[in-house]
Amino acid sequence: MIEYFDVAKTEEDIGFYAGFVGASFMFGRFLTSFIWGMVSDRYGRKRVILLGSFSIIIFNTLFGLSVNYWMALGARFLLGCFNGLLGPVKAYAIEILRKEYQALGLSIVGTFWGVGLIIGPAIGGYLALPAEKYPTLFSESSLFGRFPFFLPCLVISIFTVVVFISSFWIQETLHMHPSEKGEGLEKLEENKSTASPAKKSLWRNWPLMSNIIVYCIDALHDMAYTEIFSLWAVSPRRLGGMGFSSADVGEVLAISGFGLLFTQLYIFPKVEKITGPLPLVRYGSFISIPLLASYPAIAKLTGLSLKVTINCASLLKNCFSATIVTAILIMQNNSVPQDQRGAANGLAMTAMSLFKAIGPAGAGVLFSWAETRQDAFFFTGDSMVFFIFNILLLMMGIMTFEPFMPKNASKPYKEVITERVEPEE
C-alpha cells in the first residue's frame, strides 16, 4: 500500500512509512482503552463489544478506500480510538464461564487474537491488488481496480457484520454474580469486606505489575516482528530479504495461522495444566532466540527448501508467541481478585497499546536503517533487526526469574492470600 501511494522516495523508506500506519491504530487504542474499560464497567460489556464491532465495519472499509497515505493513517487511528473490544472481551470470557473454565476462556481469547494477527495479513496478501493478480475476475476499471486494497478490507468488514449481528444475542455479564455451590451469606460478606482494600493496592500488586511489564515488552516484540516479517519477506534478496510476492507471504501466514489454531486449542491447554503458565513464558522466550537468529541464513536458501524452511520457522515462532501471550494473560488474571480483573485488564491494555504503537513505527525505522547497512562490519543488513528482537526476548526470559517476578506469580490470587495467612495463624 505504501508503495502504491508513492509516498516513499526510495525502496528502503517503505518500512519507515508503513510503521507509522501500523502504529496509528495502537496509539488510538492507547488513548481510549481505559475509557472503554470504564464504559464497559458502567454500561455493560455487550454495548462496548457492539460499538467496537461497528467501528471496525466503518473505519476498516474507509481504510480500504483510502486514496492517499494520510487518509489511510487517519482511518487506522480512528479505528484504534473506537475499537475498545479486547479489554471487555477478556472480562466477558471470565464472567461467562465457571471458575474451572476461566483459564481456557482466556486461552481462547489469546489464541484467536494471535490467529487474527496471522490470518489478517494473509487475507491482505492474497486479495490485495486483485486486478493485477486475478485480471480475469477484476478489471482495472472496476471498483477493485481503482481501489486495489479495498477487497481484503471488504472481506474483513463483511465478516465483522456477521459478528456484529451475532453479538445482539450474547448475554450481558456485567451484573451477573455467579457463585459456586456452598457459597452463602458468609462468603458474600467476606467479599464485601475485602473488596475495598484490594482495590487500593492494585498498583502495589507486584505479581500483576511484573506481568504487565513483561506483557509490554512482549507486545513491543510481537508487533515489531509482525510488521517486519512481511517487509523482510518481500524485500529484494540483494537487501537480505527473500524476494517473496504478497501472495507468497499470505501463504506462509495462512499456514502459520492454521497450525497455531491447532496447537493452541489442543496442545497448549494440556501443557499449561502440567507446567503452569510461568515456565511457558520463560522457555518460550529462550527457545525463540535461536529460531529468530536463523532467519538471515534461511533467506539465503532458494526454491522449495526456502519455502519449506520459512514455513516451519514461521509456524514455530508464531506458536511460541501465542503461547507466551496466553500464559501472560492467565497470570495477569490470576494475580488479582475477581472484582479487580476489569481494572487490571484496562491497565494492562493501556500500557500494552503504547508499546504496540511504538512497535510498528520503531520497527519500520529500524528496518529501513538496517537495509542501509549491507556493508557493515557486524550484523549486516537485516541481521541487526533479528539481533535486536533477540535482545527483547532475552530480557523477557530473564524477567521471569526472581526477584523480578515472584514464584507465586502464576498461582491464583486466593491461593497466594491463603499462603500468606496460614503462617501467621
mmCIF file of N, CA, C and O in Angstrom, residues 293-332:
data_model
loop_
_atom_site.group_PDB
_atom_site.id
_atom_site.type_symbol
_atom_site.label_atom_id
_atom_site.label_comp_id
_atom_site.label_asym_id
_atom_site.label_seq_id
_atom_site.Cartn_x
_atom_site.Cartn_y
_atom_site.Cartn_z
ATOM 1 N N ALA A 293 17.401 -16.081 15.272
ATOM 2 C CA ALA A 293 18.780 -15.890 14.811
ATOM 3 C C ALA A 293 19.038 -16.618 13.491
ATOM 4 O O ALA A 293 19.946 -16.242 12.736
ATOM 5 N N SER A 294 18.232 -17.634 13.191
ATOM 6 C CA SER A 294 18.435 -18.397 11.957
ATOM 7 C C SER A 294 17.769 -17.752 10.737
ATOM 8 O O SER A 294 18.015 -18.181 9.613
ATOM 9 N N TYR A 295 16.941 -16.725 10.923
ATOM 10 C CA TYR A 295 16.206 -16.123 9.813
ATOM 11 C C TYR A 295 17.110 -15.587 8.696
ATOM 12 O O TYR A 295 16.830 -15.817 7.516
ATOM 13 N N PRO A 296 18.189 -14.841 9.003
ATOM 14 C CA PRO A 296 19.051 -14.355 7.908
ATOM 15 C C PRO A 296 19.649 -15.488 7.084
ATOM 16 O O PRO A 296 19.807 -15.361 5.864
ATOM 17 N N ALA A 297 19.967 -16.609 7.737
ATOM 18 C CA ALA A 297 20.505 -17.765 6.998
ATOM 19 C C ALA A 297 19.420 -18.410 6.143
ATOM 20 O O ALA A 297 19.684 -18.868 5.020
ATOM 21 N N ILE A 298 18.181 -18.438 6.647
ATOM 22 C CA ILE A 298 17.076 -19.011 5.876
ATOM 23 C C ILE A 298 16.868 -18.229 4.581
ATOM 24 O O ILE A 298 16.568 -18.804 3.530
ATOM 25 N N ALA A 299 17.044 -16.895 4.651
ATOM 26 C CA ALA A 299 16.827 -16.040 3.479
ATOM 27 C C ALA A 299 17.802 -16.348 2.345
ATOM 28 O O ALA A 299 17.544 -15.980 1.193
ATOM 29 N N LYS A 300 18.901 -17.031 2.656
ATOM 30 C CA LYS A 300 19.883 -17.359 1.625
ATOM 31 C C LYS A 300 19.545 -18.640 0.872
ATOM 32 O O LYS A 300 20.184 -18.969 -0.126
ATOM 33 N N LEU A 301 18.532 -19.365 1.363
ATOM 34 C CA LEU A 301 18.091 -20.566 0.658
ATOM 35 C C LEU A 301 17.292 -20.186 -0.582
ATOM 36 O O LEU A 301 16.878 -19.028 -0.739
ATOM 37 N N THR A 302 17.042 -21.142 -1.443
ATOM 38 C CA THR A 302 16.282 -20.878 -2.660
ATOM 39 C C THR A 302 15.295 -22.009 -2.921
ATOM 40 O O THR A 302 15.421 -23.104 -2.364
ATOM 41 N N GLY A 303 14.310 -21.715 -3.764
ATOM 42 C CA GLY A 303 13.386 -22.732 -4.231
ATOM 43 C C GLY A 303 12.556 -23.364 -3.136
ATOM 44 O O GLY A 303 12.126 -22.716 -2.170
ATOM 45 N N LEU A 304 12.345 -24.672 -3.259
ATOM 46 C CA LEU A 304 11.487 -25.404 -2.334
ATOM 47 C C LEU A 304 12.042 -25.409 -0.920
ATOM 48 O O LEU A 304 11.290 -25.325 0.052
ATOM 49 N N SER A 305 13.372 -25.514 -0.800
ATOM 50 C CA SER A 305 13.982 -25.542 0.535
ATOM 51 C C SER A 305 13.703 -24.251 1.295
ATOM 52 O O SER A 305 13.474 -24.275 2.511
ATOM 53 N N LEU A 306 13.685 -23.122 0.602
ATOM 54 C CA LEU A 306 13.378 -21.835 1.238
ATOM 55 C C LEU A 306 11.942 -21.831 1.749
ATOM 56 O O LEU A 306 11.681 -21.461 2.899
ATOM 57 N N LYS A 307 10.997 -22.245 0.900
ATOM 58 C CA LYS A 307 9.589 -22.187 1.292
ATOM 59 C C LYS A 307 9.271 -23.135 2.446
ATOM 60 O O LYS A 307 8.544 -22.779 3.382
ATOM 61 N N VAL A 308 9.822 -24.340 2.398
ATOM 62 C CA VAL A 308 9.570 -25.305 3.470
ATOM 63 C C VAL A 308 10.163 -24.819 4.786
ATOM 64 O O VAL A 308 9.513 -24.854 5.843
ATOM 65 N N THR A 309 11.400 -24.338 4.734
ATOM 66 C CA THR A 309 12.090 -23.908 5.956
ATOM 67 C C THR A 309 11.432 -22.693 6.580
ATOM 68 O O THR A 309 11.217 -22.647 7.798
ATOM 69 N N ILE A 310 11.084 -21.695 5.768
ATOM 70 C CA ILE A 310 10.487 -20.479 6.332
ATOM 71 C C ILE A 310 9.082 -20.755 6.857
ATOM 72 O O ILE A 310 8.643 -20.156 7.846
ATOM 73 N N ASN A 311 8.357 -21.677 6.234
ATOM 74 C CA ASN A 311 7.033 -22.049 6.753
ATOM 75 C C ASN A 311 7.149 -22.717 8.116
ATOM 76 O O ASN A 311 6.372 -22.407 9.031
ATOM 77 N N CYS A 312 8.112 -23.609 8.262
ATOM 78 C CA CYS A 312 8.317 -24.282 9.551
ATOM 79 C C CYS A 312 8.759 -23.280 10.626
ATOM 80 O O CYS A 312 8.256 -23.298 11.757
ATOM 81 N N ALA A 313 9.699 -22.406 10.263
ATOM 82 C CA ALA A 313 10.203 -21.425 11.218
ATOM 83 C C ALA A 313 9.105 -20.445 11.639
ATOM 84 O O ALA A 313 8.961 -20.116 12.827
ATOM 85 N N SER A 314 8.319 -19.982 10.670
ATOM 86 C CA SER A 314 7.232 -19.049 10.970
ATOM 87 C C SER A 314 6.179 -19.697 11.856
ATOM 88 O O SER A 314 5.659 -19.070 12.794
ATOM 89 N N LEU A 315 5.857 -20.951 11.580
ATOM 90 C CA LEU A 315 4.875 -21.671 12.392
ATOM 91 C C LEU A 315 5.351 -21.794 13.838
ATOM 92 O O LEU A 315 4.603 -21.504 14.783
ATOM 93 N N LEU A 316 6.607 -22.200 14.024
ATOM 94 C CA LEU A 316 7.148 -22.340 15.375
ATOM 95 C C LEU A 316 7.187 -21.003 16.102
ATOM 96 O O LEU A 316 6.797 -20.909 17.274
ATOM 97 N N LYS A 317 7.655 -19.960 15.398
ATOM 98 C CA LYS A 317 7.756 -18.645 16.029
ATOM 99 C C LYS A 317 6.393 -18.139 16.481
ATOM 100 O O LYS A 317 6.244 -17.628 17.602
ATOM 101 N N ASN A 318 5.386 -18.273 15.641
ATOM 102 C CA ASN A 318 4.065 -17.771 15.997
ATOM 103 C C ASN A 318 3.408 -18.616 17.085
ATOM 104 O O ASN A 318 2.656 -18.087 17.908
ATOM 105 N N CYS A 319 3.703 -19.913 17.117
ATOM 106 C CA CYS A 319 3.195 -20.756 18.200
ATOM 107 C C CYS A 319 3.802 -20.348 19.533
ATOM 108 O O CYS A 319 3.106 -20.262 20.554
ATOM 109 N N PHE A 320 5.112 -20.082 19.545
ATOM 110 C CA PHE A 320 5.759 -19.626 20.774
ATOM 111 C C PHE A 320 5.208 -18.270 21.215
ATOM 112 O O PHE A 320 4.958 -18.039 22.403
ATOM 113 N N SER A 321 4.999 -17.370 20.260
ATOM 114 C CA SER A 321 4.480 -16.037 20.588
ATOM 115 C C SER A 321 3.091 -16.118 21.201
ATOM 116 O O SER A 321 2.795 -15.461 22.209
ATOM 117 N N ALA A 322 2.215 -16.922 20.594
ATOM 118 C CA ALA A 322 0.854 -17.061 21.110
ATOM 119 C C ALA A 322 0.850 -17.731 22.479
ATOM 120 O O ALA A 322 0.057 -17.373 23.366
ATOM 121 N N THR A 323 1.741 -18.686 22.673
ATOM 122 C CA THR A 323 1.854 -19.364 23.965
ATOM 123 C C THR A 323 2.260 -18.385 25.056
ATOM 124 O O THR A 323 1.696 -18.378 26.160
ATOM 125 N N ILE A 324 3.234 -17.522 24.745
ATOM 126 C CA ILE A 324 3.704 -16.527 25.716
ATOM 127 C C ILE A 324 2.579 -15.568 26.086
ATOM 128 O O ILE A 324 2.327 -15.300 27.264
ATOM 129 N N VAL A 325 1.875 -15.044 25.083
ATOM 130 C CA VAL A 325 0.796 -14.080 25.344
ATOM 131 C C VAL A 325 -0.300 -14.717 26.186
ATOM 132 O O VAL A 325 -0.786 -14.120 27.162
ATOM 133 N N THR A 326 -0.721 -15.910 25.816
ATOM 134 C CA THR A 326 -1.806 -16.574 26.543
ATOM 135 C C THR A 326 -1.410 -16.857 27.983
ATOM 136 O O THR A 326 -2.198 -16.654 28.911
ATOM 137 N N ALA A 327 -0.171 -17.305 28.185
ATOM 138 C CA ALA A 327 0.299 -17.582 29.545
ATOM 139 C C ALA A 327 0.359 -16.306 30.376
ATOM 140 O O ALA A 327 0.004 -16.310 31.568
ATOM 141 N N ILE A 328 0.778 -15.202 29.773
ATOM 142 C CA ILE A 328 0.823 -13.920 30.491
ATOM 143 C C ILE A 328 -0.589 -13.479 30.877
ATOM 144 O O ILE A 328 -0.823 -12.990 31.995
ATOM 145 N N LEU A 329 -1.558 -13.644 29.982
ATOM 146 C CA LEU A 329 -2.945 -13.280 30.284
ATOM 147 C C LEU A 329 -3.482 -14.091 31.456
ATOM 148 O O LEU A 329 -4.191 -13.556 32.330
ATOM 149 N N ILE A 330 -3.158 -15.366 31.497
ATOM 150 C CA ILE A 330 -3.606 -16.206 32.607
ATOM 151 C C ILE A 330 -3.005 -15.714 33.915
ATOM 152 O O ILE A 330 -3.693 -15.598 34.940
ATOM 153 N N MET A 331 -1.705 -15.403 33.905
ATOM 154 C CA MET A 331 -1.044 -14.933 35.126
ATOM 155 C C MET A 331 -1.597 -13.584 35.575
ATOM 156 O O MET A 331 -1.767 -13.342 36.765
ATOM 157 N N GLN A 332 -1.878 -12.693 34.627
ATOM 158 C CA GLN A 332 -2.436 -11.391 34.987
ATOM 159 C C GLN A 332 -3.764 -11.541 35.710
ATOM 160 O O GLN A 332 -4.010 -10.894 36.724
#
